[in-house]
JSON list of C-alpha atoms and ligand atoms in Angstrom, two decimals:
[
{"chain": "A", "resi": 1, "resn": "MET", "atom": "CA", "xyz": [122.01, 96.71, 60.33]},
{"chain": "A", "resi": 2, "resn": "ASP", "atom": "CA", "xyz": [121.07, 99.86, 58.28]},
{"chain": "A", "resi": 3, "resn": "THR", "atom": "CA", "xyz": [122.68, 103.11, 59.11]},
{"chain": "A", "resi": 4, "resn": "LEU", "atom": "CA", "xyz": [119.91, 104.60, 61.15]},
{"chain": "A", "resi": 5, "resn": "GLU", "atom": "CA", "xyz": [120.10, 101.45, 63.35]},
{"chain": "A", "resi": 6, "resn": "GLN", "atom": "CA", "xyz": [123.61, 101.85, 64.08]},
{"chain": "A", "resi": 7, "resn": "LYS", "atom": "CA", "xyz": [123.70, 105.51, 64.74]},
{"chain": "A", "resi": 8, "resn": "LEU", "atom": "CA", "xyz": [121.16, 105.29, 67.28]},
{"chain": "A", "resi": 9, "resn": "ARG", "atom": "CA", "xyz": [123.09, 102.16, 69.06]},
{"chain": "A", "resi": 10, "resn": "LEU", "atom": "CA", "xyz": [125.99, 104.71, 69.14]},
{"chain": "A", "resi": 11, "resn": "GLN", "atom": "CA", "xyz": [124.24, 107.64, 70.24]},
{"chain": "A", "resi": 12, "resn": "ILE", "atom": "CA", "xyz": [122.16, 105.67, 73.17]},
{"chain": "A", "resi": 13, "resn": "CYS", "atom": "CA", "xyz": [125.80, 104.67, 74.50]},
{"chain": "A", "resi": 14, "resn": "ASP", "atom": "CA", "xyz": [127.37, 107.97, 73.85]},
{"chain": "A", "resi": 15, "resn": "ILE", "atom": "CA", "xyz": [124.12, 109.12, 75.93]},
{"chain": "A", "resi": 16, "resn": "GLY", "atom": "CA", "xyz": [124.90, 106.49, 78.63]},
{"chain": "A", "resi": 17, "resn": "ARG", "atom": "CA", "xyz": [128.46, 107.44, 78.95]},
{"chain": "A", "resi": 18, "resn": "ASN", "atom": "CA", "xyz": [127.07, 111.07, 79.68]},
{"chain": "A", "resi": 19, "resn": "LEU", "atom": "CA", "xyz": [124.73, 110.58, 81.90]},
{"chain": "A", "resi": 20, "resn": "PHE", "atom": "CA", "xyz": [126.88, 108.02, 84.16]},
{"chain": "A", "resi": 21, "resn": "ASN", "atom": "CA", "xyz": [129.67, 111.22, 83.73]},
{"chain": "A", "resi": 22, "resn": "LYS", "atom": "CA", "xyz": [127.66, 113.78, 84.94]},
{"chain": "A", "resi": 23, "resn": "ASP", "atom": "CA", "xyz": [126.70, 111.68, 87.97]},
{"chain": "A", "resi": 24, "resn": "PHE", "atom": "CA", "xyz": [123.03, 111.59, 86.66]},
{"chain": "A", "resi": 25, "resn": "ILE", "atom": "CA", "xyz": [122.60, 107.71, 87.73]},
{"chain": "A", "resi": 26, "resn": "ALA", "atom": "CA", "xyz": [124.56, 105.64, 89.85]},
{"chain": "A", "resi": 27, "resn": "ALA", "atom": "CA", "xyz": [125.77, 101.61, 89.24]},
{"chain": "A", "resi": 28, "resn": "ASN", "atom": "CA", "xyz": [122.89, 100.43, 86.52]},
{"chain": "A", "resi": 29, "resn": "ASP", "atom": "CA", "xyz": [120.28, 102.68, 87.55]},
{"chain": "A", "resi": 30, "resn": "GLY", "atom": "CA", "xyz": [118.55, 104.58, 84.35]},
{"chain": "A", "resi": 31, "resn": "ASN", "atom": "CA", "xyz": [117.43, 103.50, 80.84]},
{"chain": "A", "resi": 32, "resn": "ILE", "atom": "CA", "xyz": [117.31, 104.99, 77.65]},
{"chain": "A", "resi": 33, "resn": "SER", "atom": "CA", "xyz": [115.51, 104.46, 74.59]},
{"chain": "A", "resi": 34, "resn": "ALA", "atom": "CA", "xyz": [114.92, 105.47, 70.91]},
{"chain": "A", "resi": 35, "resn": "ARG", "atom": "CA", "xyz": [112.32, 105.00, 68.29]},
{"chain": "A", "resi": 36, "resn": "LEU", "atom": "CA", "xyz": [113.31, 102.75, 65.10]},
{"chain": "A", "resi": 37, "resn": "SER", "atom": "CA", "xyz": [110.77, 102.67, 63.35]},
{"chain": "A", "resi": 38, "resn": "GLU", "atom": "CA", "xyz": [106.95, 103.17, 63.92]},
{"chain": "A", "resi": 39, "resn": "ASN", "atom": "CA", "xyz": [106.64, 100.41, 66.23]},
{"chain": "A", "resi": 40, "resn": "VAL", "atom": "CA", "xyz": [109.96, 99.22, 66.95]},
{"chain": "A", "resi": 41, "resn": "ILE", "atom": "CA", "xyz": [112.36, 100.95, 69.53]},
{"chain": "A", "resi": 42, "resn": "LEU", "atom": "CA", "xyz": [115.87, 100.08, 70.86]},
{"chain": "A", "resi": 43, "resn": "THR", "atom": "CA", "xyz": [116.25, 100.25, 74.71]},
{"chain": "A", "resi": 44, "resn": "THR", "atom": "CA", "xyz": [119.09, 99.73, 76.98]},
{"chain": "A", "resi": 45, "resn": "PRO", "atom": "CA", "xyz": [119.12, 96.47, 78.64]},
{"chain": "A", "resi": 46, "resn": "ARG", "atom": "CA", "xyz": [118.65, 95.54, 82.61]},
{"chain": "A", "resi": 47, "resn": "ALA", "atom": "CA", "xyz": [121.30, 95.58, 84.77]},
{"chain": "A", "resi": 48, "resn": "VAL", "atom": "CA", "xyz": [124.28, 97.34, 82.89]},
{"chain": "A", "resi": 49, "resn": "SER", "atom": "CA", "xyz": [125.78, 100.28, 83.91]},
{"chain": "A", "resi": 50, "resn": "LYS", "atom": "CA", "xyz": [125.03, 102.95, 80.99]},
{"chain": "A", "resi": 51, "resn": "GLY", "atom": "CA", "xyz": [128.19, 104.09, 81.78]},
{"chain": "A", "resi": 52, "resn": "TYR", "atom": "CA", "xyz": [129.68, 101.10, 80.20]},
{"chain": "A", "resi": 53, "resn": "LEU", "atom": "CA", "xyz": [127.17, 100.26, 77.30]},
{"chain": "A", "resi": 54, "resn": "GLU", "atom": "CA", "xyz": [128.60, 98.95, 74.05]},
{"chain": "A", "resi": 55, "resn": "PRO", "atom": "CA", "xyz": [126.19, 98.56, 70.98]},
{"chain": "A", "resi": 56, "resn": "HIS", "atom": "CA", "xyz": [125.41, 95.05, 70.62]},
{"chain": "A", "resi": 57, "resn": "MET", "atom": "CA", "xyz": [123.81, 95.05, 74.28]},
{"chain": "A", "resi": 58, "resn": "LEU", "atom": "CA", "xyz": [120.84, 97.02, 73.20]},
{"chain": "A", "resi": 59, "resn": "VAL", "atom": "CA", "xyz": [117.67, 95.39, 72.77]},
{"chain": "A", "resi": 60, "resn": "LYS", "atom": "CA", "xyz": [115.15, 95.68, 69.83]},
{"chain": "A", "resi": 61, "resn": "VAL", "atom": "CA", "xyz": [111.30, 95.62, 71.16]},
{"chain": "A", "resi": 62, "resn": "ASN", "atom": "CA", "xyz": [108.05, 96.62, 69.79]},
{"chain": "A", "resi": 63, "resn": "LEU", "atom": "CA", "xyz": [105.39, 98.83, 70.81]},
{"chain": "A", "resi": 64, "resn": "GLN", "atom": "CA", "xyz": [103.65, 95.76, 72.69]},
{"chain": "A", "resi": 65, "resn": "GLY", "atom": "CA", "xyz": [106.89, 95.11, 74.84]},
{"chain": "A", "resi": 66, "resn": "GLU", "atom": "CA", "xyz": [107.43, 91.97, 73.10]},
{"chain": "A", "resi": 67, "resn": "VAL", "atom": "CA", "xyz": [111.23, 91.39, 72.17]},
{"chain": "A", "resi": 68, "resn": "LEU", "atom": "CA", "xyz": [112.17, 91.02, 68.85]},
{"chain": "A", "resi": 69, "resn": "GLU", "atom": "CA", "xyz": [116.02, 91.05, 68.83]},
{"chain": "A", "resi": 70, "resn": "ALA", "atom": "CA", "xyz": [118.22, 90.60, 71.66]},
{"chain": "A", "resi": 71, "resn": "ALA", "atom": "CA", "xyz": [122.03, 89.56, 72.15]},
{"chain": "A", "resi": 72, "resn": "GLU", "atom": "CA", "xyz": [122.45, 86.40, 74.53]},
{"chain": "A", "resi": 73, "resn": "GLY", "atom": "CA", "xyz": [122.29, 87.30, 77.90]},
{"chain": "A", "resi": 74, "resn": "TYR", "atom": "CA", "xyz": [120.51, 90.82, 77.28]},
{"chain": "A", "resi": 75, "resn": "ARG", "atom": "CA", "xyz": [116.95, 91.63, 78.53]},
{"chain": "A", "resi": 76, "resn": "PRO", "atom": "CA", "xyz": [114.97, 94.90, 78.34]},
{"chain": "A", "resi": 77, "resn": "SER", "atom": "CA", "xyz": [114.89, 97.25, 81.09]},
{"chain": "A", "resi": 78, "resn": "THR", "atom": "CA", "xyz": [112.31, 96.69, 83.72]},
{"chain": "A", "resi": 79, "resn": "GLU", "atom": "CA", "xyz": [111.67, 100.30, 83.51]},
{"chain": "A", "resi": 80, "resn": "ALA", "atom": "CA", "xyz": [110.67, 99.68, 79.66]},
{"chain": "A", "resi": 81, "resn": "LYS", "atom": "CA", "xyz": [106.82, 100.31, 80.08]},
{"chain": "A", "resi": 82, "resn": "MET", "atom": "CA", "xyz": [107.00, 104.06, 80.87]},
{"chain": "A", "resi": 83, "resn": "HIS", "atom": "CA", "xyz": [109.35, 104.24, 77.57]},
{"chain": "A", "resi": 84, "resn": "LEU", "atom": "CA", "xyz": [106.85, 102.38, 75.77]},
{"chain": "A", "resi": 85, "resn": "ARG", "atom": "CA", "xyz": [103.66, 104.73, 77.36]},
{"chain": "A", "resi": 86, "resn": "ILE", "atom": "CA", "xyz": [105.11, 107.46, 75.62]},
{"chain": "A", "resi": 87, "resn": "TYR", "atom": "CA", "xyz": [105.97, 106.01, 72.17]},
{"chain": "A", "resi": 88, "resn": "ASN", "atom": "CA", "xyz": [102.51, 104.32, 72.00]},
{"chain": "A", "resi": 89, "resn": "GLU", "atom": "CA", "xyz": [100.36, 107.96, 73.01]},
{"chain": "A", "resi": 90, "resn": "LEU", "atom": "CA", "xyz": [103.03, 110.25, 71.16]},
{"chain": "A", "resi": 91, "resn": "PRO", "atom": "CA", "xyz": [103.93, 109.06, 67.41]},
{"chain": "A", "resi": 92, "resn": "GLU", "atom": "CA", "xyz": [105.65, 112.05, 66.87]},
{"chain": "A", "resi": 93, "resn": "MET", "atom": "CA", "xyz": [108.21, 111.14, 69.90]},
{"chain": "A", "resi": 94, "resn": "LYS", "atom": "CA", "xyz": [111.55, 109.55, 69.04]},
{"chain": "A", "resi": 95, "resn": "GLY", "atom": "CA", "xyz": [113.52, 109.24, 72.31]},
{"chain": "A", "resi": 96, "resn": "VAL", "atom": "CA", "xyz": [113.09, 108.88, 75.79]},
{"chain": "A", "resi": 97, "resn": "VAL", "atom": "CA", "xyz": [115.68, 109.18, 79.17]},
{"chain": "A", "resi": 98, "resn": "HIS", "atom": "CA", "xyz": [115.18, 108.35, 82.68]},
{"chain": "A", "resi": 99, "resn": "ALA", "atom": "CA", "xyz": [117.84, 109.04, 85.18]},
{"chain": "A", "resi": 100, "resn": "HIS", "atom": "CA", "xyz": [117.94, 109.89, 88.99]},
{"chain": "A", "resi": 101, "resn": "PRO", "atom": "CA", "xyz": [120.21, 113.16, 88.40]},
{"chain": "A", "resi": 102, "resn": "PRO", "atom": "CA", "xyz": [120.87, 113.97, 92.35]},
{"chain": "A", "resi": 103, "resn": "TYR", "atom": "CA", "xyz": [119.18, 117.71, 92.52]},
{"chain": "A", "resi": 104, "resn": "ALA", "atom": "CA", "xyz": [116.19, 116.86, 90.45]},
{"chain": "A", "resi": 105, "resn": "THR", "atom": "CA", "xyz": [115.68, 113.42, 92.74]},
{"chain": "A", "resi": 106, "resn": "ALA", "atom": "CA", "xyz": [115.83, 115.57, 95.67]},
{"chain": "A", "resi": 107, "resn": "PHE", "atom": "CA", "xyz": [112.91, 117.68, 94.78]},
{"chain": "A", "resi": 108, "resn": "ALA", "atom": "CA", "xyz": [111.33, 114.77, 93.57]},
{"chain": "A", "resi": 109, "resn": "ILE", "atom": "CA", "xyz": [111.75, 113.15, 97.20]},
{"chain": "A", "resi": 110, "resn": "LYS", "atom": "CA", "xyz": [110.57, 116.53, 98.63]},
{"chain": "A", "resi": 111, "resn": "GLY", "atom": "CA", "xyz": [107.47, 116.39, 96.26]},
{"chain": "A", "resi": 112, "resn": "GLU", "atom": "CA", "xyz": [107.85, 119.89, 94.95]},
{"chain": "A", "resi": 113, "resn": "ALA", "atom": "CA", "xyz": [107.31, 120.59, 91.27]},
{"chain": "A", "resi": 114, "resn": "LEU", "atom": "CA", "xyz": [110.29, 122.61, 89.63]},
{"chain": "A", "resi": 115, "resn": "ASP", "atom": "CA", "xyz": [107.55, 125.54, 88.33]},
{"chain": "A", "resi": 116, "resn": "LYS", "atom": "CA", "xyz": [109.33, 128.56, 88.92]},
{"chain": "A", "resi": 117, "resn": "MET", "atom": "CA", "xyz": [110.19, 131.09, 85.88]},
{"chain": "A", "resi": 118, "resn": "MET", "atom": "CA", "xyz": [113.74, 131.94, 86.43]},
{"chain": "A", "resi": 119, "resn": "MET", "atom": "CA", "xyz": [115.68, 131.65, 83.49]},
{"chain": "A", "resi": 120, "resn": "PRO", "atom": "CA", "xyz": [115.05, 132.87, 79.41]},
{"chain": "A", "resi": 121, "resn": "GLU", "atom": "CA", "xyz": [116.39, 129.64, 78.24]},
{"chain": "A", "resi": 122, "resn": "SER", "atom": "CA", "xyz": [114.58, 127.48, 80.64]},
{"chain": "A", "resi": 123, "resn": "VAL", "atom": "CA", "xyz": [111.34, 128.85, 80.28]},
{"chain": "A", "resi": 124, "resn": "ILE", "atom": "CA", "xyz": [111.67, 128.66, 76.27]},
{"chain": "A", "resi": 125, "resn": "MET", "atom": "CA", "xyz": [112.97, 125.48, 75.77]},
{"chain": "A", "resi": 126, "resn": "ILE", "atom": "CA", "xyz": [111.02, 123.45, 78.83]},
{"chain": "A", "resi": 127, "resn": "GLY", "atom": "CA", "xyz": [108.78, 125.69, 80.99]},
{"chain": "A", "resi": 128, "resn": "ASP", "atom": "CA", "xyz": [107.49, 124.44, 84.38]},
{"chain": "A", "resi": 129, "resn": "ILE", "atom": "CA", "xyz": [108.67, 120.85, 85.39]},
{"chain": "A", "resi": 130, "resn": "PRO", "atom": "CA", "xyz": [105.68, 119.09, 87.43]},
{"chain": "A", "resi": 131, "resn": "LEU", "atom": "CA", "xyz": [105.72, 115.96, 89.68]},
{"chain": "A", "resi": 132, "resn": "ALA", "atom": "CA", "xyz": [103.86, 112.58, 88.26]},
{"chain": "A", "resi": 133, "resn": "GLU", "atom": "CA", "xyz": [102.65, 110.98, 91.22]},
{"chain": "A", "resi": 134, "resn": "TYR", "atom": "CA", "xyz": [104.79, 108.04, 92.49]},
{"chain": "A", "resi": 135, "resn": "GLY", "atom": "CA", "xyz": [104.28, 104.49, 91.34]},
{"chain": "A", "resi": 136, "resn": "THR", "atom": "CA", "xyz": [105.99, 101.32, 91.66]},
{"chain": "A", "resi": 137, "resn": "PRO", "atom": "CA", "xyz": [108.66, 100.60, 89.04]},
{"chain": "A", "resi": 138, "resn": "SER", "atom": "CA", "xyz": [108.07, 98.17, 86.57]},
{"chain": "A", "resi": 139, "resn": "THR", "atom": "CA", "xyz": [104.26, 98.51, 87.09]},
{"chain": "A", "resi": 140, "resn": "GLU", "atom": "CA", "xyz": [102.22, 100.47, 85.10]},
{"chain": "A", "resi": 141, "resn": "GLU", "atom": "CA", "xyz": [101.81, 102.94, 87.94]},
{"chain": "A", "resi": 142, "resn": "ILE", "atom": "CA", "xyz": [104.48, 105.26, 86.43]},
{"chain": "A", "resi": 143, "resn": "PRO", "atom": "CA", "xyz": [103.45, 104.87, 83.06]},
{"chain": "A", "resi": 144, "resn": "ASP", "atom": "CA", "xyz": [99.71, 105.80, 84.42]},
{"chain": "A", "resi": 145, "resn": "SER", "atom": "CA", "xyz": [101.01, 108.80, 86.22]},
{"chain": "A", "resi": 146, "resn": "LEU", "atom": "CA", "xyz": [102.60, 110.47, 83.15]},
{"chain": "A", "resi": 147, "resn": "MET", "atom": "CA", "xyz": [99.19, 110.29, 81.70]},
{"chain": "A", "resi": 148, "resn": "PRO", "atom": "CA", "xyz": [98.28, 113.99, 82.26]},
{"chain": "A", "resi": 149, "resn": "PHE", "atom": "CA", "xyz": [101.41, 115.36, 80.83]},
{"chain": "A", "resi": 150, "resn": "LEU", "atom": "CA", "xyz": [101.99, 113.80, 77.68]},
{"chain": "A", "resi": 151, "resn": "GLY", "atom": "CA", "xyz": [101.32, 115.92, 74.53]},
{"chain": "A", "resi": 152, "resn": "LYS", "atom": "CA", "xyz": [101.83, 118.91, 76.97]},
{"chain": "A", "resi": 153, "resn": "LYS", "atom": "CA", "xyz": [105.36, 118.31, 78.72]},
{"chain": "A", "resi": 154, "resn": "THR", "atom": "CA", "xyz": [108.85, 116.72, 77.78]},
{"chain": "A", "resi": 155, "resn": "ALA", "atom": "CA", "xyz": [109.92, 116.55, 81.25]},
{"chain": "A", "resi": 156, "resn": "VAL", "atom": "CA", "xyz": [108.71, 115.68, 84.52]},
{"chain": "A", "resi": 157, "resn": "LEU", "atom": "CA", "xyz": [109.61, 114.48, 88.00]},
{"chain": "A", "resi": 158, "resn": "LEU", "atom": "CA", "xyz": [108.62, 110.97, 89.17]},
{"chain": "A", "resi": 159, "resn": "GLU", "atom": "CA", "xyz": [107.85, 111.44, 92.92]},
{"chain": "A", "resi": 160, "resn": "ASN", "atom": "CA", "xyz": [110.57, 110.11, 95.17]},
{"chain": "A", "resi": 161, "resn": "HIS", "atom": "CA", "xyz": [112.42, 108.44, 92.45]},
{"chain": "A", "resi": 162, "resn": "GLY", "atom": "CA", "xyz": [113.56, 110.23, 89.72]},
{"chain": "A", "resi": 163, "resn": "ALA", "atom": "CA", "xyz": [113.01, 112.32, 86.52]},
{"chain": "A", "resi": 164, "resn": "LEU", "atom": "CA", "xyz": [112.02, 111.26, 82.86]},
{"chain": "A", "resi": 165, "resn": "THR", "atom": "CA", "xyz": [112.28, 113.23, 79.57]},
{"chain": "A", "resi": 166, "resn": "TRP", "atom": "CA", "xyz": [111.13, 112.69, 76.07]},
{"chain": "A", "resi": 167, "resn": "GLY", "atom": "CA", "xyz": [111.63, 114.26, 72.86]},
{"chain": "A", "resi": 168, "resn": "GLU", "atom": "CA", "xyz": [111.47, 114.47, 68.88]},
{"chain": "A", "resi": 169, "resn": "ASP", "atom": "CA", "xyz": [115.08, 112.75, 68.92]},
{"chain": "A", "resi": 170, "resn": "VAL", "atom": "CA", "xyz": [116.75, 110.73, 71.40]},
{"chain": "A", "resi": 171, "resn": "MET", "atom": "CA", "xyz": [119.45, 113.79, 71.64]},
{"chain": "A", "resi": 172, "resn": "GLU", "atom": "CA", "xyz": [116.35, 115.93, 72.21]},
{"chain": "A", "resi": 173, "resn": "ALA", "atom": "CA", "xyz": [115.19, 113.84, 75.34]},
{"chain": "A", "resi": 174, "resn": "TYR", "atom": "CA", "xyz": [118.61, 113.66, 76.52]},
{"chain": "A", "resi": 175, "resn": "LEU", "atom": "CA", "xyz": [118.93, 117.59, 76.46]},
{"chain": "A", "resi": 176, "resn": "ASN", "atom": "CA", "xyz": [115.96, 117.68, 78.27]},
{"chain": "A", "resi": 177, "resn": "MET", "atom": "CA", "xyz": [117.13, 115.74, 81.04]},
{"chain": "A", "resi": 178, "resn": "GLU", "atom": "CA", "xyz": [120.22, 118.18, 81.87]},
{"chain": "A", "resi": 179, "resn": "ARG", "atom": "CA", "xyz": [117.90, 121.15, 81.08]},
{"chain": "A", "resi": 180, "resn": "LEU", "atom": "CA", "xyz": [116.05, 119.58, 84.19]},
{"chain": "A", "resi": 181, "resn": "GLU", "atom": "CA", "xyz": [118.60, 118.74, 86.76]},
{"chain": "A", "resi": 182, "resn": "TYR", "atom": "CA", "xyz": [120.41, 122.41, 85.94]},
{"chain": "A", "resi": 183, "resn": "THR", "atom": "CA", "xyz": [116.95, 123.91, 86.84]},
{"chain": "A", "resi": 184, "resn": "ALA", "atom": "CA", "xyz": [116.99, 121.53, 89.92]},
{"chain": "A", "resi": 185, "resn": "LYS", "atom": "CA", "xyz": [120.61, 122.93, 90.64]},
{"chain": "A", "resi": 186, "resn": "LEU", "atom": "CA", "xyz": [119.64, 126.27, 90.16]},
{"chain": "A", "resi": 187, "resn": "THR", "atom": "CA", "xyz": [116.56, 126.33, 92.21]},
{"chain": "A", "resi": 188, "resn": "PHE", "atom": "CA", "xyz": [118.97, 124.66, 94.94]},
{"chain": "A", "resi": 189, "resn": "ILE", "atom": "CA", "xyz": [121.88, 126.96, 94.87]},
{"chain": "A", "resi": 190, "resn": "THR", "atom": "CA", "xyz": [119.25, 130.30, 94.80]},
{"chain": "A", "resi": 191, "resn": "ARG", "atom": "CA", "xyz": [117.87, 128.94, 97.75]},
{"chain": "A", "resi": 192, "resn": "MET", "atom": "CA", "xyz": [121.14, 128.73, 99.63]},
{"chain": "A", "resi": 193, "resn": "ILE", "atom": "CA", "xyz": [121.71, 132.61, 99.23]},
{"chain": "A", "resi": 194, "resn": "GLY", "atom": "CA", "xyz": [117.78, 133.65, 99.94]},
{"chain": "A", "resi": 195, "resn": "GLY", "atom": "CA", "xyz": [115.47, 132.27, 97.20]},
{"chain": "A", "resi": 196, "resn": "GLU", "atom": "CA", "xyz": [114.76, 132.45, 93.83]},
{"chain": "A", "resi": 197, "resn": "ARG", "atom": "CA", "xyz": [113.46, 135.69, 92.28]},
{"chain": "A", "resi": 198, "resn": "GLU", "atom": "CA", "xyz": [110.70, 134.98, 89.23]},
{"chain": "A", "resi": 199, "resn": "LEU", "atom": "CA", "xyz": [110.35, 136.88, 86.00]},
{"chain": "A", "resi": 200, "resn": "PRO", "atom": "CA", "xyz": [107.79, 139.00, 86.09]},
{"chain": "A", "resi": 201, "resn": "GLN", "atom": "CA", "xyz": [104.50, 138.07, 84.09]},
{"chain": "A", "resi": 202, "resn": "HIS", "atom": "CA", "xyz": [105.43, 140.31, 81.06]},
{"chain": "A", "resi": 203, "resn": "ARG", "atom": "CA", "xyz": [108.77, 139.04, 80.55]},
{"chain": "A", "resi": 204, "resn": "ILE", "atom": "CA", "xyz": [107.65, 135.20, 80.65]},
{"chain": "A", "resi": 205, "resn": "ASP", "atom": "CA", "xyz": [104.76, 136.04, 78.36]},
{"chain": "A", "resi": 206, "resn": "GLU", "atom": "CA", "xyz": [107.36, 137.47, 75.98]},
{"chain": "A", "resi": 207, "resn": "LEU", "atom": "CA", "xyz": [109.85, 134.32, 75.99]},
{"chain": "A", "resi": 208, "resn": "VAL", "atom": "CA", "xyz": [106.69, 132.17, 75.56]},
{"chain": "A", "resi": 209, "resn": "ALA", "atom": "CA", "xyz": [106.01, 133.85, 72.49]},
{"chain": "A", "resi": 210, "resn": "LEU", "atom": "CA", "xyz": [109.68, 132.88, 71.17]},
{"chain": "A", "resi": 211, "resn": "ARG", "atom": "CA", "xyz": [108.88, 129.40, 71.87]},
{"chain": "A", "resi": 212, "resn": "SER", "atom": "CA", "xyz": [108.03, 128.87, 68.05]},
{"chain": "A", "resi": 213, "resn": "PHE", "atom": "CA", "xyz": [111.25, 130.80, 67.24]},
{"chain": "A", "resi": 214, "resn": "TYR", "atom": "CA", "xyz": [113.35, 127.97, 68.64]},
{"chain": "A", "resi": 215, "resn": "GLY", "atom": "CA", "xyz": [111.31, 125.21, 67.27]},
{"chain": "A", "resi": 216, "resn": "LYS", "atom": "CA", "xyz": [109.27, 124.80, 70.81]},
{"chain": "B", "resi": 301, "resn": "ZN", "atom": "ZN1", "xyz": [114.44, 104.61, 88.12]}
]
């Protein structure tokens, strides 16, 4: 096994533990993947708690969804299709994370996008977080619902379901999930104390201009 594959296997397990310990997923929910080469990804297996992943459990799949390598008893996530859509559409993206973080999922169930520009870091690093239309898990409906946002966003709420984030590597995809949930949590808390106050437009413009400085 080459070092890149070893590194990615360990990184995915580490991210799984973080998602689990931060209460972003329950039981066997959620899935994580990373691009290994142009046409090959590593994905978490179905029906396994991502808090207890081990490197050998990850499954190697090509971008057509065919299993290339899997330890006995392990099959790719049933939600791998939404990961594959991102890798197929966006060659520069190398990591995808799906979770059900509670604050973000509450907004997804309510049907409200997280589009208030409240904090400098959020405006620079992630911008507004749209709501992708509801689809039945494991069908093409969720991948199809992502299409309007591909190439424009790196984080979306999945209506009545959870959240999906992606990035130029799997750690960036995971950090986008943290950013998304943090935005949802802050929106919830500020509403408990009278409601959020957005930054004025000229301040938002200043932050948007800073994105390239932060590599965004
Ligand atoms: Zn899900």
